[in-house]
């Protein structure tokens, strides 16, 4: 009796493996279409890429473009592995492993320092911002605000926005007391709900419930970024393995065209040139 | 013919059952395979008990997260367990059965609310309350504990009411006949008889609290620092995995799997405790 059940178990295990293989084959079979590409990476550029893809697909109905998020690190990884034809990254400098990829800057993005609208502070010197985010300057009264502690709100390690921001303002090590949030949206909600908070996010994602701080007396606006006077600016890269070909080349060409760049500007990003 | 059909049905069911179990085994194998190398390389003690978590610098000490997870879970139990047990006693002993039949399913509905909704309420309502009345950044261990305390109520109440309901009526009648008041009958007889079920409910709820991720990420503030007060913000084990999985590579990724191993072990221990206690009840009854 015992022997027979053991035999049955191995048999069913084999069957199980067979079913698994069949399912895997089926999945692989239908995920690849003949005329489709995938973009993956930067969550900051994702909404813009989706809009651009929508417009491009409206003009070319036979083509499918899928846009996925995941963050800049995922963008680089998936371009390297071929999981996505185009990777998106919003880093100030591409890391060493991305040197193997062909990169093109398709837009620029100002990083805005944001506080609660009730906060009387309107301007921070770059050095003050650095001190706040490093955790050495801890009270708003030291920068002309009310006598209350500063709550620093940062993105998670691995975020392109955080990597760029820290490099731009020169923070070597983030304050250990900083709150950490995993998306621009939650940074926004945290700052909207806390009068003591200061955070940073992409200029295109700031809404009217937040107050943007000037940095070194320069406000974060499209004009100031184009003029080069606002300093917290990072490029947005599209990455391909080797020179872009076929559909990927056509889509990147579309993004860099006048139409594409206008769409980018209309939605709050800054054109590449 | 009939026998063959019977056998076929049996085999099909066996395949289905095995696939459920094998997924558990595969998950366990995978987590341990990915997570144990770094624990061995670093030394288990350094991994578990050093406080420096700086993946970029190659430092992986998860002590602050273990402490944060324990504080948050303990806080949730302090809030959720008394409320839940009191609720279960009330529903079983002090109101008519019809109320129980309406209220219990309603409470179980709480379990169906997505955790992101709990988190949202925590961010919008609870965190500002804590910040304005108690100080600190608001997004804190206390906020996470309160939210989790509410989230575990359905688990505690539903298992505890079942346990209390299973106490034979003769116990109640006996106690009352001996001149005990209703409350004396509850705390001297019924709670004692239902003890194992109630403890099991608390342990299962603890497993839920320690594994909860989304709501905790939203309200705990996620600072990687050893907390000194319940008003500090802190990052739990689960939050760390959720935050960093997307961007982690190499040893950092291994370290996240090692956190998974730690969680896996904690939850396995809790669940086995609960099973043993529940089994103890059925054999004694």
XYZ file of C-alpha atoms in Angstrom:
558
model
C 0.000 0.000 0.000
C 2.717 2.401 0.987
C 4.794 1.608 -2.061
C 1.941 2.317 -4.421
C 1.287 5.748 -2.973
C 4.946 6.634 -3.351
C 4.809 5.544 -6.979
C 1.725 7.624 -7.513
C 3.412 10.641 -6.008
C 6.374 10.549 -8.385
C 3.988 10.052 -11.258
C 1.892 13.044 -10.295
C 4.993 15.118 -9.761
C 6.035 14.370 -13.322
C 2.622 15.390 -14.518
C 2.861 18.545 -12.534
C 6.144 19.413 -14.202
C 4.568 18.775 -17.601
C 1.658 21.076 -16.881
C 4.083 23.742 -15.681
C 6.143 23.523 -18.874
C 3.047 23.746 -21.015
C 1.879 26.849 -19.165
C 5.304 28.483 -19.533
C 5.364 27.791 -23.275
C 1.876 29.195 -23.662
C 2.793 32.357 -21.770
C 5.938 32.958 -23.818
C 3.997 32.369 -26.986
C 1.449 35.117 -26.528
C 3.515 37.860 -24.869
C 5.485 38.699 -28.017
C 3.654 40.516 -30.763
C 5.260 41.222 -34.100
C 5.096 45.026 -33.919
C 5.429 46.053 -30.303
C 8.046 47.503 -27.968
C 8.318 47.912 -24.239
C 9.669 50.846 -22.253
C 10.533 50.365 -18.603
C 12.150 52.335 -15.796
C 11.918 55.828 -14.309
C 8.613 56.457 -12.585
C 9.197 60.194 -13.043
C 9.147 59.903 -16.838
C 6.560 57.107 -16.948
C 3.445 59.341 -17.207
C 5.043 61.330 -20.007
C 6.139 58.208 -21.854
C 2.588 56.869 -21.574
C 1.191 60.064 -23.083
C 3.743 60.012 -25.896
C 3.060 56.329 -26.577
C -0.667 57.024 -26.724
C -0.171 59.756 -29.298
C 2.221 57.639 -31.319
C -0.146 54.674 -31.319
C -3.036 56.905 -32.399
C -1.016 57.819 -35.484
C 0.186 54.228 -36.040
C -2.669 51.909 -35.009
C -0.811 48.699 -35.948
C 1.914 49.275 -33.344
C 1.796 48.404 -29.660
C 3.896 50.280 -27.086
C 3.916 49.132 -23.483
C 5.200 51.474 -20.768
C 6.247 50.021 -17.407
C 7.589 51.722 -14.277
C 9.928 50.210 -11.714
C 12.477 52.968 -11.259
C 15.676 53.998 -12.991
C 17.601 50.948 -11.790
C 14.972 48.703 -13.340
C 15.213 50.764 -16.546
C 18.933 50.088 -16.810
C 18.578 46.411 -15.876
C 15.780 45.717 -18.314
C 17.551 47.486 -21.190
C 20.653 45.393 -20.446
C 18.734 42.120 -20.192
C 16.521 42.867 -23.171
C 13.334 42.678 -21.082
C 12.550 46.124 -22.464
C 13.705 47.531 -25.800
C 14.021 50.981 -24.262
C 15.033 51.678 -20.663
C 14.168 54.981 -18.984
C 16.480 56.523 -16.390
C 16.393 59.902 -14.686
C 19.828 59.840 -13.104
C 22.292 62.698 -13.132
C 25.060 60.342 -14.167
C 24.572 56.891 -15.558
C 26.244 54.167 -13.471
C 29.108 52.070 -14.840
C 26.935 49.142 -15.909
C 24.934 51.479 -18.167
C 28.030 52.451 -20.171
C 27.374 49.443 -22.398
C 24.059 50.989 -23.441
C 23.386 53.692 -26.005
C 21.816 56.659 -24.275
C 19.961 59.699 -25.518
C 18.631 62.626 -23.458
C 14.977 63.197 -24.334
C 13.987 65.723 -21.681
C 15.157 67.538 -18.599
C 13.422 67.761 -15.288
C 13.741 70.300 -12.490
C 13.677 68.897 -8.958
C 11.608 71.186 -6.758
C 12.039 71.617 -2.998
C 8.559 71.639 -1.518
C 7.077 72.671 1.833
C 3.624 73.158 3.342
C 1.925 76.374 2.075
C 1.683 77.679 5.657
C 5.474 77.611 6.005
C 6.802 81.209 5.930
C 10.154 80.187 4.411
C 10.368 81.012 0.707
C 14.018 80.594 -0.166
C 16.893 78.311 0.799
C 20.531 78.714 -0.114
C 21.976 75.542 -1.603
C 24.204 75.168 1.475
C 21.165 75.423 3.777
C 19.334 72.766 1.795
C 22.417 70.551 2.044
C 22.596 71.076 5.822
C 18.893 70.283 6.238
C 19.030 67.082 4.235
C 22.276 65.996 5.917
C 20.621 66.435 9.292
C 22.917 69.172 10.654
C 20.335 71.970 10.419
C 17.255 70.832 12.298
C 15.050 73.815 13.140
C 13.058 76.059 10.796
C 13.989 79.157 12.824
C 17.581 78.848 11.589
C 16.421 79.513 8.039
C 13.893 82.242 8.867
C 10.883 80.105 9.700
C 8.913 79.316 12.851
C 10.596 77.729 15.880
C 9.775 74.096 15.109
C 11.766 71.047 14.118
C 12.282 70.238 10.464
C 10.896 66.936 9.224
C 13.009 65.825 6.276
C 11.160 63.668 3.752
C 13.198 61.721 1.223
C 12.754 59.067 -1.448
C 14.019 55.508 -0.918
C 17.544 54.385 -1.770
C 17.541 53.338 -5.422
C 15.280 56.173 -6.534
C 16.692 58.146 -9.479
C 15.209 61.338 -8.096
C 16.988 60.786 -4.782
C 20.332 59.924 -6.387
C 20.166 63.023 -8.605
C 18.982 65.284 -5.803
C 21.689 64.205 -3.372
C 24.365 64.666 -5.987
C 23.014 68.083 -7.004
C 22.898 69.543 -3.503
C 25.969 67.681 -2.296
C 24.507 65.473 0.434
C 26.965 62.708 1.187
C 24.794 60.940 3.728
C 21.104 61.551 4.237
C 19.970 62.524 7.736
C 19.262 59.326 9.713
C 16.036 60.893 10.988
C 14.604 61.456 7.518
C 11.237 59.949 6.740
C 11.405 57.759 3.645
C 8.598 57.473 1.119
C 8.619 55.275 -1.935
C 7.015 57.494 -4.559
C 6.645 61.119 -5.587
C 2.951 60.858 -4.774
C 3.489 59.843 -1.146
C 6.162 62.546 -0.731
C 3.542 65.029 -1.898
C 0.891 63.721 0.512
C 3.315 63.727 3.433
C 4.344 67.345 2.849
C 0.754 68.500 2.245
C -0.156 67.054 5.651
C 2.800 68.320 7.674
C 3.667 71.951 8.305
C 7.184 71.032 9.430
C 8.055 68.898 6.428
C 10.362 69.564 3.533
C 10.619 67.192 0.589
C 11.617 67.122 -3.049
C 9.989 65.890 -6.214
C 9.894 66.302 -9.944
C 8.784 69.798 -10.997
C 6.078 68.366 -13.263
C 4.411 66.620 -10.285
C 4.083 69.624 -7.946
C 0.483 70.754 -7.419
C -1.057 73.876 -5.905
C -1.397 72.378 -2.407
C 2.390 72.594 -2.078
C 4.739 75.535 -1.918
C 7.904 75.372 -3.996
C 10.980 76.928 -2.407
C 13.405 79.066 -4.338
C 16.944 77.780 -4.354
C 19.606 80.505 -4.219
C 16.818 83.010 -5.060
C 15.892 81.175 -8.236
C 12.425 79.721 -8.552
C 11.874 76.294 -10.050
C 10.140 77.013 -13.350
C 10.474 75.942 -16.967
C 11.937 79.338 -17.940
C 14.581 79.327 -15.215
C 15.609 75.783 -16.075
C 15.915 76.622 -19.782
C 17.849 79.783 -18.878
C 20.137 77.613 -16.763
C 19.754 79.652 -13.572
C 17.863 77.050 -11.521
C 20.444 74.536 -10.438
C 18.535 71.376 -9.441
C 18.044 69.883 -12.901
C 18.587 66.348 -14.115
C 18.424 64.784 -17.567
C 16.070 61.979 -18.546
C 17.779 59.268 -20.558
C 16.362 56.672 -22.862
C 18.647 53.654 -23.065
C 18.921 51.015 -25.754
C 21.206 48.039 -26.181
C 23.306 49.106 -29.141
C 22.044 51.830 -31.505
C 18.231 51.943 -31.539
C 16.690 50.009 -34.401
C 13.314 49.673 -36.051
C 10.399 50.563 -33.865
C 12.548 51.765 -30.952
C 14.397 54.130 -33.286
C 11.138 55.427 -34.750
C 9.610 56.051 -31.314
C 12.695 57.822 -29.937
C 12.725 59.879 -33.149
C 9.112 60.817 -32.472
C 9.880 61.881 -28.889
C 12.716 64.097 -30.102
C 10.596 65.593 -32.910
C 8.940 68.987 -32.484
C 5.608 67.301 -31.784
C 7.020 65.055 -29.091
C 9.012 67.800 -27.394
C 5.963 70.069 -27.380
C 3.958 67.320 -25.720
C 6.703 66.991 -23.097
C 6.689 70.716 -22.403
C 2.891 70.939 -22.263
C 2.875 68.332 -19.513
C 5.422 70.061 -17.290
C 8.796 68.656 -18.302
C 11.520 70.641 -19.963
C 12.543 69.876 -23.566
C 15.953 68.342 -24.155
C 17.395 71.247 -26.130
C -15.436 1.147 -14.682
C -16.679 2.865 -11.590
C -13.488 2.014 -9.758
C -11.425 3.552 -12.540
C -13.410 6.802 -12.432
C -12.961 6.814 -8.699
C -9.213 6.383 -9.052
C -9.020 9.113 -11.685
C -10.853 11.588 -9.481
C -8.556 10.691 -6.622
C -5.476 11.314 -8.713
C -6.709 14.622 -10.067
C -7.417 15.811 -6.545
C -3.983 14.647 -5.470
C -2.320 16.668 -8.245
C -4.241 19.767 -7.228
C -3.454 19.295 -3.554
C 0.220 18.680 -4.283
C 0.495 21.792 -6.430
C -0.748 23.872 -3.514
C 1.745 22.310 -1.141
C 4.578 22.340 -3.660
C 4.213 26.086 -4.139
C 4.797 26.498 -0.414
C 7.836 24.241 -0.568
C 9.206 25.995 -3.651
C 8.779 29.430 -2.079
C 10.541 28.274 1.066
C 13.394 26.662 -0.892
C 13.795 29.744 -3.065
C 13.899 32.204 -0.187
C 16.377 30.105 1.756
C 18.562 29.485 -1.299
C 18.784 33.215 -2.046
C 18.920 34.449 1.505
C 21.156 32.139 3.502
C 24.515 32.730 1.704
C 24.836 36.318 2.918
C 23.899 35.344 6.472
C 26.632 32.726 6.444
C 29.163 35.102 4.852
C 28.437 37.977 7.215
C 27.841 35.849 10.253
C 24.322 35.502 11.601
C 25.030 37.631 14.634
C 26.334 40.586 12.648
C 23.409 40.382 10.263
C 20.803 40.250 13.005
C 22.336 42.519 15.630
C 24.287 45.317 13.963
C 22.483 48.594 13.379
C 24.104 49.845 10.194
C 21.931 49.361 7.122
C 23.709 51.048 4.227
C 23.366 48.867 1.156
C 25.559 51.167 -0.957
C 28.400 50.817 1.525
C 27.884 47.059 1.848
C 26.600 47.269 5.428
C 23.630 45.048 6.155
C 22.562 45.123 9.795
C 18.857 44.575 10.300
C 18.649 45.154 14.055
C 16.730 48.473 13.748
C 14.167 46.775 11.521
C 13.738 43.784 13.813
C 13.187 46.167 16.724
C 10.771 48.250 14.650
C 8.798 45.181 13.591
C 8.594 43.974 17.188
C 7.519 47.367 18.551
C 4.878 47.819 15.891
C 3.572 44.281 16.373
C 3.598 44.513 20.154
C 1.795 47.862 20.003
C -0.792 46.422 17.652
C -1.362 43.498 20.015
C -1.724 45.829 23.023
C -4.430 47.718 21.152
C -6.076 44.948 19.144
C -6.097 42.030 21.577
C -8.007 43.612 24.501
C -10.488 45.245 22.128
C -10.968 42.034 20.207
C -11.365 39.771 23.241
C -13.684 42.220 24.967
C -15.717 42.410 21.769
C -15.898 38.632 21.539
C -17.034 38.291 25.166
C -19.638 40.978 24.699
C -21.029 39.426 21.532
C -21.225 35.950 23.052
C -22.304 36.604 26.607
C -24.056 39.935 26.933
C -26.247 40.367 23.855
C -28.858 38.156 22.184
C -27.629 35.664 19.562
C -29.286 37.666 16.777
C -26.918 40.574 17.415
C -23.953 38.199 17.152
C -25.289 36.888 13.857
C -25.391 40.419 12.418
C -22.343 41.998 14.028
C -19.851 39.168 13.549
C -20.062 39.103 9.738
C -19.884 42.899 9.786
C -16.632 42.758 11.731
C -15.281 40.092 9.425
C -15.941 42.548 6.602
C -13.131 44.666 8.127
C -10.730 41.976 6.937
C -11.844 42.615 3.379
C -10.839 46.271 3.382
C -7.587 46.609 1.412
C -4.643 47.511 3.600
C -3.836 50.512 1.415
C -7.149 52.022 2.544
C -6.177 51.588 6.194
C -2.857 53.206 5.378
C -4.561 56.100 3.676
C -6.756 56.769 6.699
C -3.638 56.571 8.845
C -1.837 59.181 6.755
C -4.765 61.556 6.438
C -6.306 61.331 9.921
C -4.157 59.535 12.464
C -0.697 60.928 11.662
C -1.763 64.616 11.881
C -3.576 63.871 15.173
C -0.444 62.332 16.668
C 1.795 65.117 15.351
C -0.411 67.883 16.714
C -1.197 66.368 20.106
C 1.803 64.222 20.994
C 4.622 65.632 18.856
C 7.137 63.930 16.598
C 6.700 63.547 12.872
C 3.308 61.866 13.198
C 4.238 59.049 10.840
C 5.435 56.819 13.639
C 5.434 53.479 15.413
C 2.353 54.587 17.338
C 0.426 55.334 14.140
C 1.404 51.981 12.660
C 0.465 50.164 15.872
C -2.979 51.762 16.022
C -3.726 51.025 12.358
C -2.529 47.426 12.714
C -4.464 47.080 15.959
C -7.650 47.794 14.035
C -6.611 45.590 11.143
C -6.188 42.514 13.352
C -9.572 42.951 15.075
C -11.434 40.637 12.676
C -8.924 37.822 13.260
C -9.071 38.159 17.047
C -12.835 38.612 17.277
C -13.816 35.914 14.864
C -11.603 33.150 16.293
C -12.310 34.217 19.897
C -16.080 34.239 19.421
C -15.854 30.751 17.948
C -13.798 29.605 20.939
C -16.144 31.189 23.473
C -19.180 29.901 21.594
C -17.748 26.377 21.771
C -17.709 26.413 25.582
C -20.530 24.030 26.584
C -23.597 25.772 27.959
C -23.534 23.534 31.018
C -20.396 25.396 32.203
C -22.304 28.681 32.143
C -25.336 27.169 33.828
C -23.190 25.514 36.449
C -21.403 28.732 37.325
C -24.615 30.727 37.507
C -26.263 28.020 39.596
C -23.404 28.277 42.066
C -24.298 31.911 42.558
C -21.706 33.544 40.324
C -22.623 36.834 38.681
C -22.541 37.008 34.900
C -19.116 38.669 34.911
C -17.748 36.152 37.412
C -19.003 33.330 35.202
C -17.267 34.941 32.222
C -13.864 35.565 33.701
C -13.651 32.606 36.049
C -15.173 29.863 33.905
C -15.753 30.743 30.270
C -12.497 32.589 29.562
C -10.584 29.742 31.200
C -12.376 27.138 29.105
C -11.893 29.117 25.891
C -8.327 30.129 26.722
C -6.518 28.098 24.080
C -8.736 29.404 21.274
C -8.258 32.969 22.415
C -4.497 32.602 22.618
C -4.467 31.058 19.156
C -6.426 34.028 17.828
C -3.849 36.397 19.275
C -0.939 34.465 17.805
C -2.524 34.330 14.352
C -3.233 38.059 14.573
C 0.407 38.605 15.503
C 1.446 36.797 12.338
C -0.766 39.072 10.337
C 0.591 42.194 12.055
C 4.234 41.295 11.560
C 3.676 40.465 7.895
C 1.586 43.493 6.998
C 3.434 45.739 4.568
C 1.410 48.315 2.696
C -0.380 49.999 5.580
C 2.819 50.050 7.629
C 4.868 51.598 4.820
C 2.336 54.374 4.548
C 2.150 55.306 8.228
C 5.422 54.284 9.872
C 7.652 56.918 8.237
C 10.317 54.343 7.307
C 13.378 55.856 8.943
C 16.168 53.294 9.212
C 17.214 54.101 12.748
C 16.870 52.361 16.058
C 13.645 53.791 17.552
C 13.743 55.276 21.060
C 10.094 56.144 21.524
C 6.772 55.174 20.003
C 6.651 58.645 18.446
C 9.777 57.944 16.369
C 9.341 56.801 12.850
C 10.764 53.393 12.013
C 11.053 50.894 9.203
C 9.869 47.317 9.583
C 11.345 44.198 7.983
C 8.583 43.908 5.410
C 8.794 47.586 4.471
C 12.504 47.237 3.733
C 11.891 44.394 1.301
C 9.077 46.258 -0.418
C 11.105 49.466 -0.688
C 14.356 48.126 -1.981
C 13.529 44.997 -3.975
C 13.014 46.930 -7.204
C 16.466 48.466 -7.246
C 18.524 45.898 -5.362
C 21.230 43.864 -7.071
C 23.959 41.499 -5.914
C 24.558 41.340 -2.179
C 21.896 43.915 -1.453
C 19.356 41.599 -3.090
C 20.675 38.644 -1.096
C 20.302 40.675 2.086
C 16.660 41.390 1.256
C 16.049 37.670 0.772
C 17.771 37.089 4.102
C 15.217 39.438 5.661
C 12.628 37.223 4.007
C 14.196 34.212 5.742
C 13.982 35.990 9.105
C 10.305 36.823 8.542
C 9.609 33.310 7.315
C 11.104 31.804 10.460
C 9.207 34.205 12.750
C 5.875 33.521 11.074
C 6.456 29.750 10.935
C 7.190 29.751 14.675
C 4.071 31.789 15.438
C 1.869 29.583 13.293
C 3.222 26.385 14.788
C 2.563 27.774 18.258
C -0.998 28.515 17.236
C -1.457 25.045 15.760
C -0.112 23.340 18.855
C -2.344 25.389 21.127
C -5.431 24.792 18.980
C -4.694 21.066 18.834
C -4.333 21.030 22.612
C -7.850 22.329 22.846
C -9.463 19.737 20.613
C -7.778 16.771 22.307
C -8.741 18.001 25.746
C -12.323 18.604 24.737
